[in-house]
Every structure is written in C-alpha cells, then in structure tokens.
Short mmCIF file of C-alpha atoms in Angstrom, two decimals:
data_model
loop_
_atom_site.label_atom_id
_atom_site.label_comp_id
_atom_site.label_asym_id
_atom_site.label_seq_id
_atom_site.Cartn_x
_atom_site.Cartn_y
_atom_site.Cartn_z
CA GLU G 25 40.53 21.32 -88.65
CA VAL G 26 42.31 20.31 -85.47
CA GLN G 27 46.05 19.90 -85.89
CA LEU G 28 48.55 18.76 -83.28
CA VAL G 29 52.22 18.78 -84.25
CA GLU G 30 54.76 17.29 -81.87
CA SER G 31 58.47 18.01 -81.84
CA GLY G 32 61.46 17.59 -79.59
CA GLY G 33 61.99 13.85 -79.69
CA GLY G 34 65.35 12.28 -80.32
CA LEU G 35 68.14 10.19 -78.88
CA VAL G 36 69.11 10.84 -75.27
CA GLN G 37 71.36 9.02 -72.85
CA PRO G 38 70.01 7.35 -69.71
CA GLY G 39 69.65 9.93 -66.96
CA GLY G 40 69.25 12.71 -69.50
CA SER G 41 66.46 15.18 -70.14
CA LEU G 42 64.28 16.15 -73.06
CA ARG G 43 61.46 18.59 -73.67
CA LEU G 44 58.66 17.69 -76.02
CA SER G 45 56.42 20.31 -77.60
CA CYS G 46 53.01 20.07 -79.20
CA ALA G 47 51.75 22.98 -81.29
CA ALA G 48 47.98 23.06 -81.55
CA SER G 49 45.69 24.76 -84.04
CA GLY G 50 42.13 24.62 -85.29
CA PHE G 51 40.40 24.96 -81.92
CA THR G 52 40.22 27.26 -78.90
CA PHE G 53 43.26 26.00 -77.04
CA ASP G 54 42.29 27.26 -73.57
CA ASN G 55 39.03 25.31 -73.60
CA TYR G 56 40.49 21.81 -73.68
CA VAL G 57 42.57 19.42 -71.68
CA MET G 58 45.80 18.47 -73.38
CA ALA G 59 47.64 15.23 -72.71
CA TRP G 60 50.57 13.04 -73.59
CA VAL G 61 50.19 9.35 -74.35
CA ARG G 62 53.13 7.11 -75.17
CA GLN G 63 53.64 3.85 -76.99
CA ALA G 64 56.75 1.74 -76.59
CA PRO G 65 57.89 -0.07 -79.75
CA GLY G 66 55.45 -2.88 -80.52
CA LYS G 67 53.42 -2.20 -77.39
CA GLY G 68 50.11 -0.62 -76.46
CA LEU G 69 49.06 2.88 -75.50
CA GLU G 70 49.97 4.29 -72.11
CA TRP G 71 48.67 7.55 -70.71
CA VAL G 72 51.48 9.75 -69.33
CA SER G 73 50.21 13.14 -68.24
CA ALA G 74 47.47 15.71 -68.74
CA ILE G 75 46.81 19.37 -68.03
CA SER G 76 43.48 21.12 -67.67
CA GLY G 77 42.35 23.82 -70.05
CA SER G 78 43.12 26.51 -67.48
CA GLY G 79 46.53 25.01 -66.80
CA TYR G 80 45.86 25.01 -63.07
CA SER G 81 45.46 21.24 -62.74
CA THR G 82 47.98 18.66 -63.82
CA TYR G 83 47.87 14.88 -63.70
CA TYR G 84 50.58 12.25 -63.97
CA THR G 85 50.75 8.53 -64.08
CA ASP G 86 52.81 7.02 -61.29
CA TYR G 87 55.99 6.52 -63.27
CA ALA G 88 55.89 10.13 -64.49
CA LYS G 89 55.44 11.77 -61.09
CA GLY G 90 58.57 13.58 -60.00
CA ARG G 91 60.31 13.06 -63.35
CA PHE G 92 58.00 14.64 -65.93
CA THR G 93 56.38 18.08 -65.93
CA ILE G 94 53.54 19.08 -68.20
CA SER G 95 52.81 22.72 -68.97
CA ARG G 96 51.00 24.84 -71.51
CA ASP G 97 51.55 28.26 -73.06
CA LYS G 98 48.32 29.83 -74.23
CA SER G 99 50.18 32.60 -76.05
CA LYS G 100 51.68 29.93 -78.31
CA ASP G 101 48.87 27.34 -78.22
CA THR G 102 51.51 24.84 -77.23
CA VAL G 103 51.75 22.12 -74.60
CA TYR G 104 55.05 20.82 -73.31
CA LEU G 105 56.34 17.73 -71.58
CA GLN G 106 59.61 18.21 -69.76
CA MET G 107 61.16 14.82 -69.08
CA SER G 108 64.12 14.17 -66.81
CA SER G 109 65.95 11.18 -65.32
CA LEU G 110 65.08 9.26 -68.44
CA SER G 111 65.59 5.51 -68.55
CA VAL G 112 65.54 2.98 -71.38
CA ASP G 113 61.98 2.16 -70.32
CA ASP G 114 60.93 5.63 -71.46
CA THR G 115 61.78 4.79 -75.06
CA ALA G 116 58.54 5.27 -76.97
CA ALA G 117 56.59 7.33 -79.45
CA TYR G 118 55.00 10.17 -77.53
CA PHE G 119 51.65 11.35 -78.82
CA CYS G 120 50.02 14.65 -78.00
CA ALA G 121 46.27 14.32 -77.58
CA LYS G 122 43.43 16.79 -77.23
CA GLY G 123 40.86 16.13 -74.55
CA SER G 124 37.17 16.34 -75.22
CA GLY G 125 36.60 18.99 -72.57
CA SER G 126 38.33 21.47 -70.29
CA THR G 127 38.49 19.12 -67.35
CA TRP G 128 37.57 15.59 -66.18
CA PRO G 129 36.05 13.45 -67.54
CA TYR G 130 37.51 13.50 -70.99
CA PHE G 131 38.50 11.17 -73.76
CA PHE G 132 40.99 11.95 -76.53
CA ASP G 133 39.28 13.19 -79.67
CA SER G 134 42.32 14.28 -81.69
CA TRP G 135 45.89 13.05 -81.79
CA GLY G 136 49.18 14.23 -83.19
CA GLN G 137 51.41 11.98 -85.28
CA GLY G 138 53.85 11.44 -82.44
CA THR G 139 57.51 12.11 -81.75
CA LEU G 140 59.97 9.33 -81.04
CA VAL G 141 62.07 9.37 -77.89
CA THR G 142 64.94 6.90 -77.74
CA VAL G 143 66.85 6.49 -74.50
CA SER G 144 70.10 4.67 -75.10
CA SER G 145 73.79 4.89 -74.31
CA GLU D 237 43.84 1.58 -60.95
CA ILE D 238 41.23 0.08 -63.24
CA VAL D 239 42.72 -2.63 -65.43
CA LEU D 240 41.15 -3.21 -68.84
CA THR D 241 41.52 -6.62 -70.43
CA GLN D 242 40.76 -6.93 -74.12
CA SER D 243 39.97 -10.16 -75.88
CA PRO D 244 40.81 -11.80 -78.10
CA GLY D 245 44.37 -10.67 -78.64
CA THR D 246 44.06 -11.25 -82.36
CA LEU D 247 41.02 -11.74 -84.54
CA SER D 248 41.54 -13.24 -88.01
CA LEU D 249 38.64 -12.45 -90.29
CA SER D 250 37.81 -11.92 -93.95
CA PRO D 251 36.44 -8.72 -95.47
CA GLY D 252 32.67 -8.70 -95.23
CA GLU D 253 32.59 -10.62 -91.96
CA GLY D 254 31.57 -9.14 -88.64
CA ALA D 255 33.79 -8.66 -85.58
CA THR D 256 33.06 -8.36 -81.88
CA LEU D 257 35.85 -7.12 -79.63
CA SER D 258 35.57 -7.39 -75.86
CA CYS D 259 36.87 -5.07 -73.15
CA ARG D 260 36.48 -6.12 -69.51
CA ALA D 261 37.26 -3.81 -66.61
CA SER D 262 38.60 -4.90 -63.22
CA GLN D 263 35.98 -2.70 -61.56
CA SER D 264 32.96 -0.75 -62.71
CA VAL D 265 33.73 2.10 -65.09
CA THR D 266 32.33 5.33 -63.71
CA ASN D 267 29.37 6.58 -65.75
CA ASN D 268 30.32 4.04 -68.43
CA ASN D 269 33.01 6.46 -69.57
CA LEU D 270 34.60 4.13 -72.07
CA ALA D 271 36.09 4.92 -75.47
CA TRP D 272 37.42 2.91 -78.38
CA TYR D 273 40.29 3.88 -80.69
CA GLN D 274 41.60 2.45 -83.93
CA GLN D 275 45.30 2.48 -84.76
CA LYS D 276 46.96 1.49 -88.01
CA PRO D 277 50.70 0.79 -88.32
CA GLY D 278 52.76 3.97 -88.20
CA GLN D 279 49.74 6.14 -87.49
CA ALA D 280 48.23 7.91 -84.53
CA PRO D 281 45.19 6.42 -82.84
CA ARG D 282 41.79 7.61 -84.02
CA LEU D 283 38.73 7.98 -81.82
CA LEU D 284 35.87 5.72 -82.85
CA ILE D 285 33.47 5.55 -79.91
CA TYR D 286 33.05 7.50 -76.66
CA ALA D 287 30.66 7.21 -73.74
CA THR D 288 30.36 3.47 -74.52
CA SER D 289 28.16 3.84 -77.59
CA SER D 290 28.44 7.32 -79.15
CA ARG D 291 30.19 7.39 -82.51
CA ALA D 292 32.80 10.06 -83.09
CA ALA D 293 32.53 12.42 -86.03
CA ASP D 294 32.85 10.80 -89.46
CA ILE D 295 32.86 7.26 -88.07
CA PRO D 296 30.68 4.97 -90.21
CA ASP D 297 27.70 3.27 -88.63
CA ARG D 298 29.20 -0.18 -89.13
CA PHE D 299 31.08 0.60 -85.91
CA SER D 300 29.02 0.36 -82.73
CA GLY D 301 29.76 0.18 -79.03
CA SER D 302 27.81 -1.40 -76.22
CA GLY D 303 28.05 -2.51 -72.61
CA SER D 304 27.96 -1.18 -69.10
CA GLY D 305 29.63 -1.59 -65.75
CA THR D 306 32.60 -3.88 -66.37
CA ASP D 307 31.79 -5.44 -69.74
CA PHE D 308 32.00 -3.55 -73.00
CA ALA D 309 32.17 -4.44 -76.67
CA LEU D 310 33.00 -2.92 -80.01
CA THR D 311 31.15 -4.44 -82.94
CA ILE D 312 32.18 -3.97 -86.54
CA THR D 313 29.70 -5.21 -89.10
CA ARG D 314 30.84 -6.05 -92.63
CA LEU D 315 34.58 -5.54 -92.27
CA GLU D 316 36.15 -3.43 -94.99
CA PRO D 317 39.85 -3.59 -95.94
CA ASP D 318 40.44 -0.27 -94.17
CA ASP D 319 39.17 -1.72 -90.85
CA PHE D 320 42.06 -4.12 -90.34
CA ALA D 321 43.98 -2.49 -87.52
CA VAL D 322 44.55 -2.59 -83.77
CA TYR D 323 41.71 -1.48 -81.52
CA TYR D 324 42.10 -0.14 -77.99
CA CYS D 325 39.52 0.50 -75.33
CA GLN D 326 40.11 3.22 -72.76
CA GLN D 327 38.24 4.09 -69.58
CA TYR D 328 38.19 7.71 -68.53
CA GLY D 329 35.86 7.52 -65.56
CA THR D 330 38.59 7.05 -62.96
CA SER D 331 41.90 8.44 -64.15
CA ARG D 332 42.65 6.97 -67.57
CA THR D 333 43.74 3.50 -68.59
CA PHE D 334 43.96 1.67 -71.87
CA GLY D 335 43.43 -1.97 -72.69
CA GLN D 336 46.28 -3.86 -74.28
CA GLY D 337 44.63 -3.90 -77.71
CA THR D 338 43.01 -6.34 -80.12
CA LYS D 339 44.50 -6.80 -83.55
CA VAL D 340 42.01 -7.44 -86.34
CA GLU D 341 43.91 -9.07 -89.18
CA ILE D 342 42.99 -10.32 -92.60
CA LYS D 343 42.43 -14.06 -92.69
#
C-alpha cells in the first residue's frame, strides 16, 4: 500500500523559511515523479512543484520559482520542499503527491494527508 | 498556461440522482491528458479518472469520464451518500493545472 506522510508544517513569520518533508513507502521510490500541491483555506488545488524519478529534472510553478526548492533523497525515500521568502499568500495545506510515472506526462495517483503551513506575524 | 473552468460551481442533488460535471479548457489538452479527483472535507484528494476516461483502481463504475480537446465531463450515475464532495479536473498534458472545483451537495 502506498503511503505518503508529510511533516514540517507550522507557523512561520513573513519572510521566513520552512522545509517540508514527505516520507514515502509502498512503492519503488526512484521510479516515480513526486510533487507538492497546495490548497489555501477554503480554496482549490494548486500545483507547486515536481521532481522526476531520477531527481535530475525539477519543475516549479511561477510563484515558486526562485523561492522554493524541491529535492529527493532516495536513501530515505523522502521528498522535500524547501520554502523561503514566505508570504501570507503561501498559507495553505501542502500535499505530497505521487506521480503516475517517472517523468512527464503524469497525473497524481496517491496523496498524503497534507501539512499545514501558516504564514503570519 | 491552460486554464480549466469547471461548471457548475455547486450541484445540489438527491441520493440516487445522476450528476454531470463539466470541465472546459482554454486550449486543447494535449493527448486528452485530463484527470478527475474527489475531495471530501479535511481529506486529501483521491484520483477517480485519468486519461479522460480510465477509472483509477477501486473506483466504482458509476463514475465515468468523457470528452476530448477542450470539453470534458465527469458523470456520476446514482449518487450515493459517499459521493457528496468537491470534484476537481486537472490537465497534465501541458504542465499541470487544476480547475476551481465543483461541489456536489445534498439537496
């Protein structure tokens, strides 16, 4: 059974940084794209970033470029999202999602339960 | 960026009725790479449909997807109490974008 467990969320001040983690199990980690999708309170889903199975290719939505960095550690079957220069607009639940393949095109066939990031002074 | 517009915003229906949810893209979706997800309050999204019409594992056959190009639909026949939720479409042919969601609520 695929399991994705996020951690690292919390309260951070504007301009601050946070690193989210997603521990994966139940599948061959290296063979799949991993991604982060966020959802602001009461709003819809918004794709943030993704990383190929090999880790060589990364993708970011426009607002994440230059502020967020996605990475993966195959020795720990874990994907990370390092977030910096956070603003109140980044307040959201951040979901880790497993891609359907190792590279494009892919949809998200498994999701974690999410970790809440609150940016507030 | 491909913009996905879902309609209606809210669908009020009774258990046993059928539902048709629409997802319209601002430009053609490459290879009809369109998925549908279901999300219940406080839960993660769940994949229902991929590649426009393929059901994900363990998804009952009362859920079906159709469409091509810019117009897609999710049809739910005989709504069950567990089906009342928010549904999102997502295109993954050119980058990845989600629609804004359709809420299916109990009438």
